Short mmCIF file of C-alpha atoms in Angstrom, two decimals:
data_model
loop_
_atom_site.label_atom_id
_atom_site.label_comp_id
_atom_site.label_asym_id
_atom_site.label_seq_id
_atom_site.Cartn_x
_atom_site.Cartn_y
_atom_site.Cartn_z
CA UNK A 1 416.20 208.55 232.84
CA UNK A 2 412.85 208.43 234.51
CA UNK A 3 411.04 211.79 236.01
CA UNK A 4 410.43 211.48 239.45
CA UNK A 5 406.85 211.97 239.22
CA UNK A 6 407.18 208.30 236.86
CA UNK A 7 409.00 206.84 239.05
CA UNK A 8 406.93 207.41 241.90
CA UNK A 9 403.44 206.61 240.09
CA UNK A 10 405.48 203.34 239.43
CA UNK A 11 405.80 202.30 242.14
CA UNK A 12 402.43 203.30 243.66
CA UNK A 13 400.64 201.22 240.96
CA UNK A 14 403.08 198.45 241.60
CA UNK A 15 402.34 198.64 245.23
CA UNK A 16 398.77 197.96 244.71
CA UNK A 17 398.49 196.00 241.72
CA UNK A 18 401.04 193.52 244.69
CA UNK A 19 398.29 193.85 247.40
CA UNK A 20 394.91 193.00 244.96
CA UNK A 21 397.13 189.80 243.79
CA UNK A 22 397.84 188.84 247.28
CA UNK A 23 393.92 189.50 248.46
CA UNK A 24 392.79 187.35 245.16
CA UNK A 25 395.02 184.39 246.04
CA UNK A 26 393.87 184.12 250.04
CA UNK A 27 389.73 184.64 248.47
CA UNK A 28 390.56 181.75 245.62
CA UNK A 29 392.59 179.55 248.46
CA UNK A 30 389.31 179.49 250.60
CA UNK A 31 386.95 178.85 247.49
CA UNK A 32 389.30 175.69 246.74
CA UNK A 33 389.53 174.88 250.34
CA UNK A 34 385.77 173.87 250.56
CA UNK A 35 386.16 172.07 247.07
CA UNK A 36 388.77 169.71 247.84
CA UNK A 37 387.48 166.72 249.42
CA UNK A 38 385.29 166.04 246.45
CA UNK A 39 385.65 163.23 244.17
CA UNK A 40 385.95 163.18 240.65
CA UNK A 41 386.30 166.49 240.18
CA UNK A 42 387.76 168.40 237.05
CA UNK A 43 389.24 171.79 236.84
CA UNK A 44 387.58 174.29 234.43
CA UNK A 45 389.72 177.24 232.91
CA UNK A 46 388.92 180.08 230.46
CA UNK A 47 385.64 180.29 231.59
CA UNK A 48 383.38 183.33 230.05
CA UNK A 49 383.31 185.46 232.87
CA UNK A 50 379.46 185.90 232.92
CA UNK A 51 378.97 182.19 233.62
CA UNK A 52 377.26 181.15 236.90
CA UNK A 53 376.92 177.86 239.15
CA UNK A 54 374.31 177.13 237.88
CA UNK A 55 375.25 177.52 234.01
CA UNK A 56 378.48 175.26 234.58
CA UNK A 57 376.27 173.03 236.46
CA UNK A 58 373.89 172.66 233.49
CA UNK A 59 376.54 173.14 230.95
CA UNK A 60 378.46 169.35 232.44
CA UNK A 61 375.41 167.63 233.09
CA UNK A 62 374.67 166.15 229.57
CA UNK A 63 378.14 163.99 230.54
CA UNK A 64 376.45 162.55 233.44
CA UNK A 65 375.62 162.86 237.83
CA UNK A 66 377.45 166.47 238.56
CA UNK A 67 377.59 166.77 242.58
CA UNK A 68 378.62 170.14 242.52
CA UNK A 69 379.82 172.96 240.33
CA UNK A 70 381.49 175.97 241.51
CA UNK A 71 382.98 179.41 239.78
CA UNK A 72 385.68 180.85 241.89
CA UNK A 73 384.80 184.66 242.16
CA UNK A 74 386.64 187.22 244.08
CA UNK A 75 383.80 189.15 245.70
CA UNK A 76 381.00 189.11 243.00
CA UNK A 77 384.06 188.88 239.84
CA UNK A 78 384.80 185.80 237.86
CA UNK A 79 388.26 185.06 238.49
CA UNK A 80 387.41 182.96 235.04
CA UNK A 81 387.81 179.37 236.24
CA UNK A 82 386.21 176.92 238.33
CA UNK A 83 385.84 172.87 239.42
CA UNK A 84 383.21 170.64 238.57
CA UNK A 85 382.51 167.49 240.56
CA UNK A 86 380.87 163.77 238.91
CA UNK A 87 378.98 161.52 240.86
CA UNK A 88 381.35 158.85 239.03
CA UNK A 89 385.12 158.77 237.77
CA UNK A 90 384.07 157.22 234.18
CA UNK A 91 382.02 160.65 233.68
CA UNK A 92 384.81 162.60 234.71
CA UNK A 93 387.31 161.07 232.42
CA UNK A 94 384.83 161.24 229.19
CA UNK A 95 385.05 164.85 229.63
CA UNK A 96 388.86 165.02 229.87
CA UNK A 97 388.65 163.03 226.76
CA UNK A 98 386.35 165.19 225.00
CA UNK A 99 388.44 168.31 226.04
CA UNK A 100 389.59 169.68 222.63
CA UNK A 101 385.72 169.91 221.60
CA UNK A 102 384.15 171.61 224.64
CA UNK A 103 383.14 175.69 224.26
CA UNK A 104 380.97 178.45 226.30
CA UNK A 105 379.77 181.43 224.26
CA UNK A 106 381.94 180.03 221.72
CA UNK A 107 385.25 180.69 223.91
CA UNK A 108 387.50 177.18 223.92
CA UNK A 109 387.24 176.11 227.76
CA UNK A 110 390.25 174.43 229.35
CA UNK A 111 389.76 170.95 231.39
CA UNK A 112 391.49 168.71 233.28
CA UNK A 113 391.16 166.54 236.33
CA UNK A 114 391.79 168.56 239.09
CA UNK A 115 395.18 167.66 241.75
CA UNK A 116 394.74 166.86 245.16
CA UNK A 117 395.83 169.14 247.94
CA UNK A 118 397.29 166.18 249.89
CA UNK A 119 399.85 166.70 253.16
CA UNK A 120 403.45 165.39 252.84
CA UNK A 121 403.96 162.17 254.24
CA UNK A 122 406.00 161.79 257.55
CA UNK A 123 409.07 160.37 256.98
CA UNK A 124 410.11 157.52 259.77
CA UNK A 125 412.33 158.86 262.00
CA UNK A 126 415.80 156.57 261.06
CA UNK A 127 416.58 153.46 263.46
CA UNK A 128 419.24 154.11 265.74
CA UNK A 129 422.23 151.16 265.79
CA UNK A 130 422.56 149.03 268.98
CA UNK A 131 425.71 149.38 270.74
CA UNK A 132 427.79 146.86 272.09
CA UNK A 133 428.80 146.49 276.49
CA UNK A 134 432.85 147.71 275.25
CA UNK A 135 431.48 150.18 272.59
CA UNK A 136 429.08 152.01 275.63
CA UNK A 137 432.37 151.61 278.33
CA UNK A 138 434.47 153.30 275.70
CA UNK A 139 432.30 156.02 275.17
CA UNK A 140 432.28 156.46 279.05
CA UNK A 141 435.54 156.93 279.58
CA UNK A 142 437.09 160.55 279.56
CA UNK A 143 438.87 161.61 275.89
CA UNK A 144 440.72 164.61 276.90
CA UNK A 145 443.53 163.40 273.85
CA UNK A 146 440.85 162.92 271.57
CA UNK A 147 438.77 166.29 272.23
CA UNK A 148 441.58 168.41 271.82
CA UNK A 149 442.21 167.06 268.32
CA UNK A 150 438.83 167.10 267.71
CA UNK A 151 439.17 170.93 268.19
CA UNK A 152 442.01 171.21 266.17
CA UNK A 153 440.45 168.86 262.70
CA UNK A 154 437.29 170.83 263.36
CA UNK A 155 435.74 172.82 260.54
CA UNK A 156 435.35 176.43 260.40
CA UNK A 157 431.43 177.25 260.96
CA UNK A 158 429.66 178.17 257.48
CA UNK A 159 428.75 181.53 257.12
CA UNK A 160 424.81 181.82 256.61
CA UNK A 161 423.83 182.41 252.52
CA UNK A 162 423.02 185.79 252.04
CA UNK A 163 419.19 187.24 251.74
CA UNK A 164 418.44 187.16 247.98
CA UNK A 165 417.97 190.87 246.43
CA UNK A 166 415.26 192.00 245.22
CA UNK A 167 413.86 191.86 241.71
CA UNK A 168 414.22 195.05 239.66
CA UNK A 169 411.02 195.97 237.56
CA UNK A 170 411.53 196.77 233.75
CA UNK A 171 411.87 200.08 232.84
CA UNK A 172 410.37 199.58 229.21
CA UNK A 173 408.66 195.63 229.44
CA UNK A 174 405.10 195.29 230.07
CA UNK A 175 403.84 191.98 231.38
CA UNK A 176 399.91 191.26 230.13
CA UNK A 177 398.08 189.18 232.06
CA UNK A 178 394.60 187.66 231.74
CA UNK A 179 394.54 187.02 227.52
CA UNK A 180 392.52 184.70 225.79
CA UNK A 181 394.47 181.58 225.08
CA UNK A 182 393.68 182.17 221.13
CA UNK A 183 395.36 185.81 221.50
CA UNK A 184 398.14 185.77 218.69
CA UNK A 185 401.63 188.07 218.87
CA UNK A 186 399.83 190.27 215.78
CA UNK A 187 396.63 190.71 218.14
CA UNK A 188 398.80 191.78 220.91
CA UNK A 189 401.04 194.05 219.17
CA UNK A 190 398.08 195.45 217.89
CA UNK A 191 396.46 196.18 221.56
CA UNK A 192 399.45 198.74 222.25
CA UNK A 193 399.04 200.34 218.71
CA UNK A 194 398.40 204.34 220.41
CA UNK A 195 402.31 203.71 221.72
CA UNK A 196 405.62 203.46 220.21
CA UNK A 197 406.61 199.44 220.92
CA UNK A 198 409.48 197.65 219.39
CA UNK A 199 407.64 193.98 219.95
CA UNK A 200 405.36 191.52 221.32
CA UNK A 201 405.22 188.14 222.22
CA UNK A 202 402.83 185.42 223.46
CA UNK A 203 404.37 183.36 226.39
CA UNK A 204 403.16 179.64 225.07
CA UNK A 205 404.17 175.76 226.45
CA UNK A 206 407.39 174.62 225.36
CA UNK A 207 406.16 171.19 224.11
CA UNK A 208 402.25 171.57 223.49
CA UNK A 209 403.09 175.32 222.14
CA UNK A 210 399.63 176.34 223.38
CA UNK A 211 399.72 180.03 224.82
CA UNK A 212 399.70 180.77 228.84
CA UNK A 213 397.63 183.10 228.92
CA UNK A 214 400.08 185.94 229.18
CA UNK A 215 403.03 187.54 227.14
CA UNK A 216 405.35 191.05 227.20
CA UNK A 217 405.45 194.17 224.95
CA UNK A 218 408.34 195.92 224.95
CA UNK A 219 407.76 199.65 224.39
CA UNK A 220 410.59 202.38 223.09
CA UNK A 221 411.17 203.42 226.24
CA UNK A 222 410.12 204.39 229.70
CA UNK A 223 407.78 207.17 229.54
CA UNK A 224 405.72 204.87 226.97
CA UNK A 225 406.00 202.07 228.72
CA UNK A 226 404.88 204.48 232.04
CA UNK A 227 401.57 206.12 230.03
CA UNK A 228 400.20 202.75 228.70
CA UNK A 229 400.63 201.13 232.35
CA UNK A 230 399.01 204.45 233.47
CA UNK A 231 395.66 204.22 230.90
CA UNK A 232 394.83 200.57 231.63
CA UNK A 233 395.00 201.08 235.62
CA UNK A 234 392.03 203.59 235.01
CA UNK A 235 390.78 202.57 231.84
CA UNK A 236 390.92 198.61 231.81
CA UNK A 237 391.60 196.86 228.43
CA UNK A 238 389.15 194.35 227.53
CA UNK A 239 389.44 191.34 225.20
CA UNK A 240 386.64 189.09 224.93
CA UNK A 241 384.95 190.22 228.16
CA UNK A 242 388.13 189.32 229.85
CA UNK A 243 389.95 192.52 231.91
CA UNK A 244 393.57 192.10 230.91
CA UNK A 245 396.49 192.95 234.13
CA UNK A 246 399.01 195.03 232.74
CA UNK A 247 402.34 196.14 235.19
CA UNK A 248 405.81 196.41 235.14
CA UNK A 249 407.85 192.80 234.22
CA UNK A 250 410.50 192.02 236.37
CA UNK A 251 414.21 191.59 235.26
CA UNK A 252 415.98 188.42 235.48
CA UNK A 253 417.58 187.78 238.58
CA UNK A 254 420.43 190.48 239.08
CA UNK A 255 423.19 187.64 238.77
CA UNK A 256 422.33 186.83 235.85
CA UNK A 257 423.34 188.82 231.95
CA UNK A 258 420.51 188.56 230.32
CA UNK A 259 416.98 190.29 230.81
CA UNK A 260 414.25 188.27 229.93
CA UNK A 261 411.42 189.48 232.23
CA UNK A 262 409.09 187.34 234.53
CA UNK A 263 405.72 186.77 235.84
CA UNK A 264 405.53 187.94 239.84
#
């Protein structure tokens, strides 16, 4: 079993590793906010993080027109992606199609056209059937007969569905966040190699097989698990000039047997 002291530095670092994640996601919504009404524009992942505007700019610019370029950042930090807009569609697409080829400080770069934040449509509100002179007297006319049978046929009320419980955290999985889409199982077992981990794997597409950008190490057990979680909050691991997040993975959901863990 856990020490108090772990559990508690757990859930501390859990705690605040929750609140930066939420404070990134409302400082990247903004940065897409003002991006989003511009045409032809392509997203750009895997970025090095020492690339600038003005870099990406330059970088798309032997394709054709570029109307803007923009790294999303998080204060002054790279969040390691960013949108590039063409003064024409035909531009855009070339890139797409040239997507395989295209590298920054020799690190592969991800593209692909970028989706629009578009509102739901309204749906029509539905047509309501005319009703006849005998159909409107009949529905006048008292139904004491009919409402007390009513009461009788009617259904019991459904009971509201219970609040959902809340995700346990792993007491020996490690989620690792943030790797270099070339990062291999080998090169991530070997990242953990000053603990004692029973295995490591590379979360990848099911039908391109390309990696995520994230995978799990299971360590041999908790206290392991709790002391490399512990060194890369104040000591951040760094792969290709990319910070990696490491935390506790989450368990399935509680209903279910097994206990593959999650991304948050």
């Amino acid at each position: 079993m856990s020490s108090p002291k772990a559990v508690e530095t757990k859930a501390t670092e859990t705690k605040a590793t929750e609140a930066k994640a939420t404070e990134a996601k409302a400082t990247e919504a903004k940065a897409v906010e003002t991006l989003k009404d511009l045409p032809h524009k392509l997203f750009v992942g895997n970025l090095p993080f020492k690339t600038t505007d003005e870099e990406l700019k330059e970088y798309f610019a032997k394709f054709g027109a570029v109307t803007e370029a923009r790294v999303i950042r998080r204060g002054k930090r790279s969040m390691g992606y960013g949108f590039v807009a063409f003064e024409k569609e035909e531009t855009a697409d070339k890139v797409v199609s040239a997507k395989d080829t295209l590298k920054m400080e020799e690190r592969s770069i991800n593209v692909e056209k970028a989706r629009p934040m578009s509102e739901p449509e309204p749906r029509p509100a539905p047509r309501r059937a005319r009703r006849s002179r005998k159909n409107k007297q009949a529905e006048s006319e008292p139904a004491k007969k009919d409402d007390k049978v009513a009461d009788k046929q009617a259904k019991p009320k459904e009971k509201p569905a219970e609040p959902k419980k809340p995700r346990e955290v792993s007491d020996t999985i490690a989620y690792v966040g943030s790797l270099p889409f070339a990062t291999t199982d080998e090169e991530l077992s070997k990242l953990f190699a000053g603990f004692s981990i029973s295995s490591a794997r590379i979360v990848t597409n099911k039908k391109s097989r390309r990696s995520k950008g994230y995978g799990f190490v299971t360590f041999a057990s908790n206290d392991e698990q709790a002391k490399a979680i512990s060194k890369y909050s104040s000591e951040p691991l760094v792969v290709g000039e990319r910070p990696l997040r490491i935390k506790p993975a989450l368990k399935e959901e509680p209903e279910s047997e097994s206990a593959t863990p999650e991304t948050s």
